[in-house]
mmCIF file of C-alpha atoms and ligand atoms in Angstrom:
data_model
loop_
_atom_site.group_PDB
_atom_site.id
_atom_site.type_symbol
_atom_site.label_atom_id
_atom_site.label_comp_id
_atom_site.label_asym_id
_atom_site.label_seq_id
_atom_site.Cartn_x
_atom_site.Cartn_y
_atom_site.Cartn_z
ATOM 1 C CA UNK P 223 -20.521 -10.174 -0.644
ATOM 2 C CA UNK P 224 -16.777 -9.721 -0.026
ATOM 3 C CA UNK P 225 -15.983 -5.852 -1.286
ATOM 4 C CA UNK P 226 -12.396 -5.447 -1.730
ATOM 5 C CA UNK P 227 -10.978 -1.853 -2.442
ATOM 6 C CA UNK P 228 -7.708 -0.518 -3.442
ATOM 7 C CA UNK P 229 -5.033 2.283 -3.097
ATOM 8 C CA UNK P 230 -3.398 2.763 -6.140
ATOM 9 C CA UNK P 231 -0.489 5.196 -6.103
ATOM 10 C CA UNK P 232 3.160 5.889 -6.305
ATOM 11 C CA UNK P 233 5.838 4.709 -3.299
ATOM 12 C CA UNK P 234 5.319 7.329 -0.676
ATOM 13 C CA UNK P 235 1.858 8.352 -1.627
ATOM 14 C CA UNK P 236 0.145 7.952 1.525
ATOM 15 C CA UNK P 237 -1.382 4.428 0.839
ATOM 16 C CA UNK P 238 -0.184 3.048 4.352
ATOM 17 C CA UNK P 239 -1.379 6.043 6.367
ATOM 18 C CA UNK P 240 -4.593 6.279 4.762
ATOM 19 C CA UNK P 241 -5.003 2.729 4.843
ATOM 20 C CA UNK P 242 -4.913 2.526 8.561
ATOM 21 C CA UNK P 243 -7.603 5.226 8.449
ATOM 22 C CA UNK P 244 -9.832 3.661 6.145
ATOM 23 C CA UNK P 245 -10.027 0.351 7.560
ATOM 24 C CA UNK P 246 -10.296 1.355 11.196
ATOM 25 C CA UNK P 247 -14.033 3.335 9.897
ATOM 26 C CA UNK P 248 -15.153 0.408 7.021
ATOM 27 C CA UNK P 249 -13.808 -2.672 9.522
ATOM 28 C CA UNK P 250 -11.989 -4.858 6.732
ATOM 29 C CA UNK P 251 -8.498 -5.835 7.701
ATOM 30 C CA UNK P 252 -5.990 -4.143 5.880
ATOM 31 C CA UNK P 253 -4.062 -5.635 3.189
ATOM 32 C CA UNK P 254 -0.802 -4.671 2.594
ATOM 33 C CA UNK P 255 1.501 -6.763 0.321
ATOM 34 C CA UNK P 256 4.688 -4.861 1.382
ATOM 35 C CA UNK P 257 4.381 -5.547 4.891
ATOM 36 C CA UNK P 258 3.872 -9.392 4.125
ATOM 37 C CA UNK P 259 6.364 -9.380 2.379
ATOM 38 C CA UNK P 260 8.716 -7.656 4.905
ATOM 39 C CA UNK P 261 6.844 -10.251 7.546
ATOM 40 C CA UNK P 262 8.427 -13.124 5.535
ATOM 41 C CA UNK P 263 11.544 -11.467 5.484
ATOM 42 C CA UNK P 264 11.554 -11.307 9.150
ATOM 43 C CA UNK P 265 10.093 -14.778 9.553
ATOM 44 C CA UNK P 266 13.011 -15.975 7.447
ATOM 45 C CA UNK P 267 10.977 -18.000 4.842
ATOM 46 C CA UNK P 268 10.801 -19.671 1.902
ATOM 47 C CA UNK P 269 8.837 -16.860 0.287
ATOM 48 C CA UNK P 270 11.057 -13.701 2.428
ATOM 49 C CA UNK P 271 14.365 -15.511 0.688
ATOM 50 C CA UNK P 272 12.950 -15.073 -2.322
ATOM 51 C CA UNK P 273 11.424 -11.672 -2.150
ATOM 52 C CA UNK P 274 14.376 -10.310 -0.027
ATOM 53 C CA UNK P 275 16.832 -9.054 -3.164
ATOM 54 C CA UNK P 276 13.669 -7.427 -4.942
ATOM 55 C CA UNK P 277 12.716 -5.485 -2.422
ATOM 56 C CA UNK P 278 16.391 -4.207 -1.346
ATOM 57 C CA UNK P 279 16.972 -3.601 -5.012
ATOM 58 C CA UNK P 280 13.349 -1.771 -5.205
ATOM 59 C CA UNK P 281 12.291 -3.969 -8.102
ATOM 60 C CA UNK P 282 9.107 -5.894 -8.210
ATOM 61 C CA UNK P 283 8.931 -9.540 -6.980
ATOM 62 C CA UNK P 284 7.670 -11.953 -9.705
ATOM 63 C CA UNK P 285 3.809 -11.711 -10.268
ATOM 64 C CA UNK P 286 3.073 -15.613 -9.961
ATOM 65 C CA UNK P 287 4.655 -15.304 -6.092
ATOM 66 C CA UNK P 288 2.852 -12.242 -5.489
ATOM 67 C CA UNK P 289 -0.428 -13.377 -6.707
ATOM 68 C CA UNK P 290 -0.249 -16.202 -4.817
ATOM 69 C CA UNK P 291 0.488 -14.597 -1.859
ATOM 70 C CA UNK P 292 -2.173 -12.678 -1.576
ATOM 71 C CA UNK P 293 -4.704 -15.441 -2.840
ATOM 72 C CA UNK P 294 -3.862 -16.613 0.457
ATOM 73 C CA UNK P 295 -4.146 -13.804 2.137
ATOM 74 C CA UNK P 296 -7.502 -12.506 0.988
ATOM 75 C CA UNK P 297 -9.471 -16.136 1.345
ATOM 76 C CA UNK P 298 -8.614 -16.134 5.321
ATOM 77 C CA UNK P 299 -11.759 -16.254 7.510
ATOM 78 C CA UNK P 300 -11.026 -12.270 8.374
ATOM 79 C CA UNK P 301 -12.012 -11.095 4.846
ATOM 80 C CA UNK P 302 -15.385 -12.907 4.372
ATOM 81 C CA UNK P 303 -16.540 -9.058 3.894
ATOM 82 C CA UNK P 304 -13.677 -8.077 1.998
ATOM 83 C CA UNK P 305 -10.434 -6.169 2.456
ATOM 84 C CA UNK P 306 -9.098 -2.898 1.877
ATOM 85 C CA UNK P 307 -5.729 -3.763 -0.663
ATOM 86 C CA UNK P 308 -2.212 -1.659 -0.292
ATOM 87 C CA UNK P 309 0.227 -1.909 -3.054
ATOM 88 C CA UNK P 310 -1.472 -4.925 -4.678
ATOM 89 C CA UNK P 311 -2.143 -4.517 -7.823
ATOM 90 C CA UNK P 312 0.942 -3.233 -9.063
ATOM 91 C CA UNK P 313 1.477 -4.671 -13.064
ATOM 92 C CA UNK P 314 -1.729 -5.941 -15.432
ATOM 93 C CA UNK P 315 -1.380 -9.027 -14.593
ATOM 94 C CA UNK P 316 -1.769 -8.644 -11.175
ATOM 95 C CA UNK P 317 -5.103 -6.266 -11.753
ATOM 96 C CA UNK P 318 -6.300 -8.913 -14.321
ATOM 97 C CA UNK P 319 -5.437 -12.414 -11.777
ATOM 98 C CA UNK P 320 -7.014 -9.728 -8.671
ATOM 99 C CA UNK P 321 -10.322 -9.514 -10.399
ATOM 100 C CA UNK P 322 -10.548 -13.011 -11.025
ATOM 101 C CA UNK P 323 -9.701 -13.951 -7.420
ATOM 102 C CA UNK P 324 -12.241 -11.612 -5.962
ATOM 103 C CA UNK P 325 -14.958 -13.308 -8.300
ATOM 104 C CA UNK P 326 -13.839 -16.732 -7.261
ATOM 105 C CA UNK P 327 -14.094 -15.623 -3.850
ATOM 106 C CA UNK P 328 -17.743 -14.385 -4.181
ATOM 107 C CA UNK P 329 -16.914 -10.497 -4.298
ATOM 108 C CA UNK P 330 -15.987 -7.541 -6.340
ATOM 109 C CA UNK P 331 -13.207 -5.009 -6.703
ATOM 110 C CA UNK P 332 -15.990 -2.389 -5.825
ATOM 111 C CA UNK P 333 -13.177 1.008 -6.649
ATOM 112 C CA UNK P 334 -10.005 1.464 -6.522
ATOM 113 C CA UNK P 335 -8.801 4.731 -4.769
ATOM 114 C CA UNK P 336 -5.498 6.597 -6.708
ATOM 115 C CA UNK P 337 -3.795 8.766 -4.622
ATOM 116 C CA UNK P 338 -2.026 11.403 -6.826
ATOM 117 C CA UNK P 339 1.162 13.086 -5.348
ATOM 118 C CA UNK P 340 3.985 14.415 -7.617
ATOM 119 C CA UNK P 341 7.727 12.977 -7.408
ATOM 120 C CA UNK P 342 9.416 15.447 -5.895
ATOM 121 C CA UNK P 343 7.048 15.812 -2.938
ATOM 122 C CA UNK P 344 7.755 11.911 -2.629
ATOM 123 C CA UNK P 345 11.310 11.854 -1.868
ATOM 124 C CA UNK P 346 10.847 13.927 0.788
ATOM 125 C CA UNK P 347 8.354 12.048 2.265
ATOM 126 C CA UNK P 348 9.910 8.351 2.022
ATOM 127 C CA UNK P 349 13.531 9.848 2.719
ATOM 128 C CA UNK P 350 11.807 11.275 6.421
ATOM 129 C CA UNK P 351 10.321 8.218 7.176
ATOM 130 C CA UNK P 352 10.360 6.878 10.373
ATOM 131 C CA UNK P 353 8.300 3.621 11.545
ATOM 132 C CA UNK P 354 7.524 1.513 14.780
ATOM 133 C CA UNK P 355 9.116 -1.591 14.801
ATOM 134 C CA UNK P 356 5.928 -3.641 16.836
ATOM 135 C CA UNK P 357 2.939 -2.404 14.418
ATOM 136 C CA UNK P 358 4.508 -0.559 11.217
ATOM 137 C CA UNK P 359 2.956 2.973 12.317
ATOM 138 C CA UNK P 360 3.754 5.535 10.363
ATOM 139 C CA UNK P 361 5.809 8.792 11.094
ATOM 140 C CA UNK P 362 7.519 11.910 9.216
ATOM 141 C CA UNK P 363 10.609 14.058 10.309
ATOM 142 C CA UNK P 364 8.668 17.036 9.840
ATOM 143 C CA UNK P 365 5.151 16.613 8.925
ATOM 144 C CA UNK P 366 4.068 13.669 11.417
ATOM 145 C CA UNK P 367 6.338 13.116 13.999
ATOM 146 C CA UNK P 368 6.081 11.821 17.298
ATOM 147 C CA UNK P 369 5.302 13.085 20.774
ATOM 148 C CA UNK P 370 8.739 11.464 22.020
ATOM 149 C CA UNK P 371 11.442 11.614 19.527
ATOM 150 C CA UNK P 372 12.578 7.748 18.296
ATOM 151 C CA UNK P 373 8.927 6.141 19.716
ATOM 152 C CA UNK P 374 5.276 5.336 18.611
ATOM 153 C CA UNK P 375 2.943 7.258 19.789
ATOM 154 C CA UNK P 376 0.569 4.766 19.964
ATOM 155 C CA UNK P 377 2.533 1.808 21.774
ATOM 156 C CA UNK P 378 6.222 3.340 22.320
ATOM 157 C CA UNK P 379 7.914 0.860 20.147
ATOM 158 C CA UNK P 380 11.366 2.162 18.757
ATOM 159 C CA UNK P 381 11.218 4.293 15.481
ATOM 160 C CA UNK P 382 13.322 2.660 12.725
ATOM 161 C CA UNK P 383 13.889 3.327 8.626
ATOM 162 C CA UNK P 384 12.763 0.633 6.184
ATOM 163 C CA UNK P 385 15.977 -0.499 4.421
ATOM 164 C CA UNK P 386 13.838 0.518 0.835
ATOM 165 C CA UNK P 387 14.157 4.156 1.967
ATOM 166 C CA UNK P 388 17.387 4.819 1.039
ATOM 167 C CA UNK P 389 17.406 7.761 -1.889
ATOM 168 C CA UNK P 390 19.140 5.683 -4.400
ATOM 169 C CA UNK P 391 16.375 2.976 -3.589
ATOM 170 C CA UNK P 392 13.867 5.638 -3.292
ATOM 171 C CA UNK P 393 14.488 6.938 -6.773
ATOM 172 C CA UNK P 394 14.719 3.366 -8.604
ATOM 173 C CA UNK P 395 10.983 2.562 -6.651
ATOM 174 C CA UNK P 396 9.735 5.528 -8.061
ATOM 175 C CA UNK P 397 11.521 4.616 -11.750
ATOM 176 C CA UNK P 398 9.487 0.885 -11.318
ATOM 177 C CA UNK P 399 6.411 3.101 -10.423
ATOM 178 C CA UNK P 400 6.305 4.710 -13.687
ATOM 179 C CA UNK P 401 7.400 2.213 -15.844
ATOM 180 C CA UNK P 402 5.087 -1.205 -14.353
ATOM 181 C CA UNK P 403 2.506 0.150 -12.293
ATOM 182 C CA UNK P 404 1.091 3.798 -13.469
ATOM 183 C CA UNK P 405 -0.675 2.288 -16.137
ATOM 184 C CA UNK P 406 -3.384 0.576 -13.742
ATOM 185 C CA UNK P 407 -4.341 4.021 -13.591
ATOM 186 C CA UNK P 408 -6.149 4.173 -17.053
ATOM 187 C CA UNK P 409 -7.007 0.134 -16.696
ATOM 188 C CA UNK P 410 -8.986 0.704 -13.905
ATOM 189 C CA UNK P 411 -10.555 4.445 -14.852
ATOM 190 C CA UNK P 412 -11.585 2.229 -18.563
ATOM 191 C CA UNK P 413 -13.310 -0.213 -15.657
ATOM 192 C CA UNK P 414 -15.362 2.512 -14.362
ATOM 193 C CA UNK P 415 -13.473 1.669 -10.951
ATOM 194 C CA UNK P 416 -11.059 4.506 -10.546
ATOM 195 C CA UNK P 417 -11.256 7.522 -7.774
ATOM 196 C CA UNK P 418 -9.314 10.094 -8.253
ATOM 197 C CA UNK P 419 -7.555 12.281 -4.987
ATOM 198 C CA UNK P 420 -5.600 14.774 -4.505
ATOM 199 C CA UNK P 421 -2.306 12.807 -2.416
ATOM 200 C CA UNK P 422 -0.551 16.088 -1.780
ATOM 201 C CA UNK P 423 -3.326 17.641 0.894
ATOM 202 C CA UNK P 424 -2.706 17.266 5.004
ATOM 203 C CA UNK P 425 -3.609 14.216 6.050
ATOM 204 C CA UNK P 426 -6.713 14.463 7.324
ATOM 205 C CA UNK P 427 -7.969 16.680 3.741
ATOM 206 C CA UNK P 428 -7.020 13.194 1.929
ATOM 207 C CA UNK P 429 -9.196 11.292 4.459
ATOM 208 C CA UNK P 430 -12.018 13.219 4.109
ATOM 209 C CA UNK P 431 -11.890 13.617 0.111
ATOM 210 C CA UNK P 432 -11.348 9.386 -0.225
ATOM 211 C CA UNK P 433 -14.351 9.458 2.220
ATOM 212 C CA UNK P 434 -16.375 11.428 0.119
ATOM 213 C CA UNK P 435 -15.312 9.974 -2.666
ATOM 214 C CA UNK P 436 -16.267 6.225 -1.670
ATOM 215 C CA UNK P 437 -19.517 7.773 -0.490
ATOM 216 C CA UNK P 438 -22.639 5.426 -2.237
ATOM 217 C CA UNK P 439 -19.794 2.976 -3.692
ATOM 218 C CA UNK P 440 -19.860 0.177 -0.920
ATOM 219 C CA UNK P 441 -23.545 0.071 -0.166
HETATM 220 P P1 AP5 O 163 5.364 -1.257 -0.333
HETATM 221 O O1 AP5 O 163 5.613 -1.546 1.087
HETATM 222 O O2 AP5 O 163 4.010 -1.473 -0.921
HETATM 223 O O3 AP5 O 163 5.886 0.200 -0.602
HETATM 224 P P2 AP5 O 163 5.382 1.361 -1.611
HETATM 225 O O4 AP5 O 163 4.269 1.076 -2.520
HETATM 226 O O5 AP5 O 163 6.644 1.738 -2.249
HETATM 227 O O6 AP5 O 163 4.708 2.342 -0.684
HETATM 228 P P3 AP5 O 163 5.217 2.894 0.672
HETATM 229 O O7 AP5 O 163 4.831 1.952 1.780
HETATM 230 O O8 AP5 O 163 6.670 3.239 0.587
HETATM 231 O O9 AP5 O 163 4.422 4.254 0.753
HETATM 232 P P4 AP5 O 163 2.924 4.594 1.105
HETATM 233 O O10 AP5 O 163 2.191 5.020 -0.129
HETATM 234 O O11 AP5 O 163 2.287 3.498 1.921
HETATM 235 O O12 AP5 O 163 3.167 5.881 1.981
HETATM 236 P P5 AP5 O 163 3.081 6.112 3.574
HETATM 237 O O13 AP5 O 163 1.663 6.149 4.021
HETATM 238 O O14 AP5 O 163 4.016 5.200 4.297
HETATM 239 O O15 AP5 O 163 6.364 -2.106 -1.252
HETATM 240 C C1 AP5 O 163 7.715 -2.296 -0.917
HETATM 241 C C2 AP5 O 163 8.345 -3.281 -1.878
HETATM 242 O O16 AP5 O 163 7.668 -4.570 -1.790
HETATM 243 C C3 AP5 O 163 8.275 -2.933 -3.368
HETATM 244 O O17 AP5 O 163 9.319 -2.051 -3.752
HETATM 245 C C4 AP5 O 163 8.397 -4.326 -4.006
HETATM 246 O O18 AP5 O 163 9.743 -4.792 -3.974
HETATM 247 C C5 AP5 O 163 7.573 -5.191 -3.080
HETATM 248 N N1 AP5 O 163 6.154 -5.256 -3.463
HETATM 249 C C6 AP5 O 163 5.106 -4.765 -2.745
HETATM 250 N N2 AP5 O 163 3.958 -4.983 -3.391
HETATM 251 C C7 AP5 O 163 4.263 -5.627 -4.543
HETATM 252 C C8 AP5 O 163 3.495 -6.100 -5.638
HETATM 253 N N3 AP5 O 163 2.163 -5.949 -5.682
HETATM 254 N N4 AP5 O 163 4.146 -6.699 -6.657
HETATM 255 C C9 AP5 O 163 5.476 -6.890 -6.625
HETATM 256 N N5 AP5 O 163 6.269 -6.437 -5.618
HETATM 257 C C10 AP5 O 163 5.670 -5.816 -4.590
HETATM 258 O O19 AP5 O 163 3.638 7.617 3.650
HETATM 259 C C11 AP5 O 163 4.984 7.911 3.301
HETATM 260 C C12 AP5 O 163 5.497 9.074 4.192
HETATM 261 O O20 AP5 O 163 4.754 10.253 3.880
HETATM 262 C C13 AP5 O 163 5.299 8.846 5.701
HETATM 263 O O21 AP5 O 163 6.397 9.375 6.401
HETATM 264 C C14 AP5 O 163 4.009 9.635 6.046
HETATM 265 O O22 AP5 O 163 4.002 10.114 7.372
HETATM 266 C C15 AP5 O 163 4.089 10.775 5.033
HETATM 267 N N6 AP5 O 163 2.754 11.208 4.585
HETATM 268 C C16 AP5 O 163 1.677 10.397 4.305
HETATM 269 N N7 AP5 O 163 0.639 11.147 3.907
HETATM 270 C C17 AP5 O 163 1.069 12.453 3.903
HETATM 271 C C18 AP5 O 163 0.442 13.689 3.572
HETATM 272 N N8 AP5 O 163 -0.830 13.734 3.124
HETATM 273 N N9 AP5 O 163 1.189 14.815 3.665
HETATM 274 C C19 AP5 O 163 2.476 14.773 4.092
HETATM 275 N N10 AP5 O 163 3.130 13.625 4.440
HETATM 276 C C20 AP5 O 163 2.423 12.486 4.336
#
C-alpha cells in the first residue's frame, strides 16, 4: 500500500523544514515539487524553461505540467510505500488529478497535514532565508542559523537566497496562496483528510504536534 501524505500551507510555513523531519522518522522520500522544479531549472530543461518565468514571477506553473511532473515522480521505484508531498497540491485540480494518481498507483492520500502560520510572521521568515546550495537545507537569520556564518551545518556547502525570496516576490506568493491554493484547506477537511497545526510554534513544538497528530493515521 503506497501512503502518500501532504503539507498543506502557505509559502514560508515550515513545509520544507518539517518535511525533512518527517521523512527522516516515516522513511518515504520526500517530495517536493519546488525543488524539482528549481532542479530543472538548474538542469536547463525542457520542463525548467518552461517553469522558469512562473516561478521568478511567483505565479503558479500550469497544472497539466505540474501534474505530470509529479506522476513521474511519485511512480519511481523509491515510493512503492509512498511519499511524503511538499507544495503539491496547490489548486483543485491538482488535489482532484493527486487522488486519482495515488489510486492508480495502488495507494491513498492517507492525511494531509496544514500548517497554519499568519502572513506577517511569513515575510519574516522567507525574507531571512538562507539555504545550502549542495542539499537545499534550510536556515533563518535569526531563528535557525548556522554554526559558521554563510555554511551548512550539515555538509558546509555555501548559504545562498532563492531568487523567489525577494519581498516583492514574497508578497505576490503569498497573494497566489490565498487566492489558488487556501481553499484545499476546506476540500480536504470535507475529505475527512485534514490535520490541523499550529505553524507558528519552535520548531521542534510543530514536530511533535504533526507527530501526534499523524499518530494511528498510517497504520
Ligand atoms: P515552493 O518551493 O513549494 O515554495 P513555497 O510553497 O512557497 O514554500 P517555501 O519553500 O517557500 O516555504 P516552506 O513552507 O517550505 O518553508 P521553509 O521550511 O523553507 O514553490 C516555489 C514555486 O514553485 C512556486 O511559487 C511556484 O512557482 C512553483 N510551484 C511549486 N509547487 C507548485 C505547484 N504544486 N503548482 C504550481 N506551481 C508550483 O521555512 C521558511 C523559513 O522559515 C526558513 O528560513 C525556516 O528556517 C524558517 N522556519 C521554519 N519553521 C519555523 C518555525 N517553526 N519557527 C520559526 N521559523 C521557522
Amino acid at each position: 500500500m503506497r501512503n502518500f501524505l501532504v503539507l498543506l500551507g502557505p509559502p514560508g510555513a515550515g513545509k520544507g523544514t518539517q518535511a525533512s523531519l518527517l521523512c527522516a522518522r516515516l522513511r518515504v522520500p520526500h517530495v517536493s515539487s519546488g525543488e524539482l522544479f528549481r532542479e530543472h531549472i538548474r538542469g536547463k530543461t525542457d520542463l525548467g524553461k518552461h517553469a522558469q518565468g512562473y516561478l521568478g514571477a511567483g505565479q503558479l506553473v500550469p497544472d497539466e505540467v505540474t501534474i505530470a511532473m509529479i506522476r513521474e515522480r511519485v511512480s519511481q521505484p523509491d515510493c512503492s510505500r509512498g511519499a511524503l508531498l511538499d507544495g503539491f497540491p496547490r489548486t483543485p485540480a491538482q488535489a482532484e488529478a493527486f487522488g486519482k494518481m495515488a489510486r492508480d498507483l495502488g495507494g491513498d492520500v492517507r492525511a494531509v497535514v496544514y500548517l497554519r502560520v499568519a502572513d506577517a510572521e511569513l515575510i519574516e521568515r522567507l525574507t531571512g532565508r538562507w539555504m545550502c546550495r549542495a542539499q537545499g537545507h534550510i536556515y533563518h537569520v535569526q531563528t535557525h542559523p548556522p554554526k559558521k556564518a554563510g555554511h551548512c551545518d550539515l555538509d558546509g556547502s555555501e548559504l545562498v537566497q532563492r531568487d523567489d525570496d525577494k519581498v516583492e516576490t514574497v508578497t505576490r506568493r503569498l497573494a497566489v496562496y490565498h487566492e489558488q491554493t487556501a481553499m484545499l484547506i476546506d476540500y480536504y477537511r470535507n475529505a475527512g483528510l485534514l490535520l490541523e497545526v499550529d505553524g507558528a510554534r519552535p520548531e521542534a513544538e510543530v514536530a511533535e504536534s504533526i507527530a501526534a497528530a499523524l499518530k494511528g493515521r498510517l497504520d
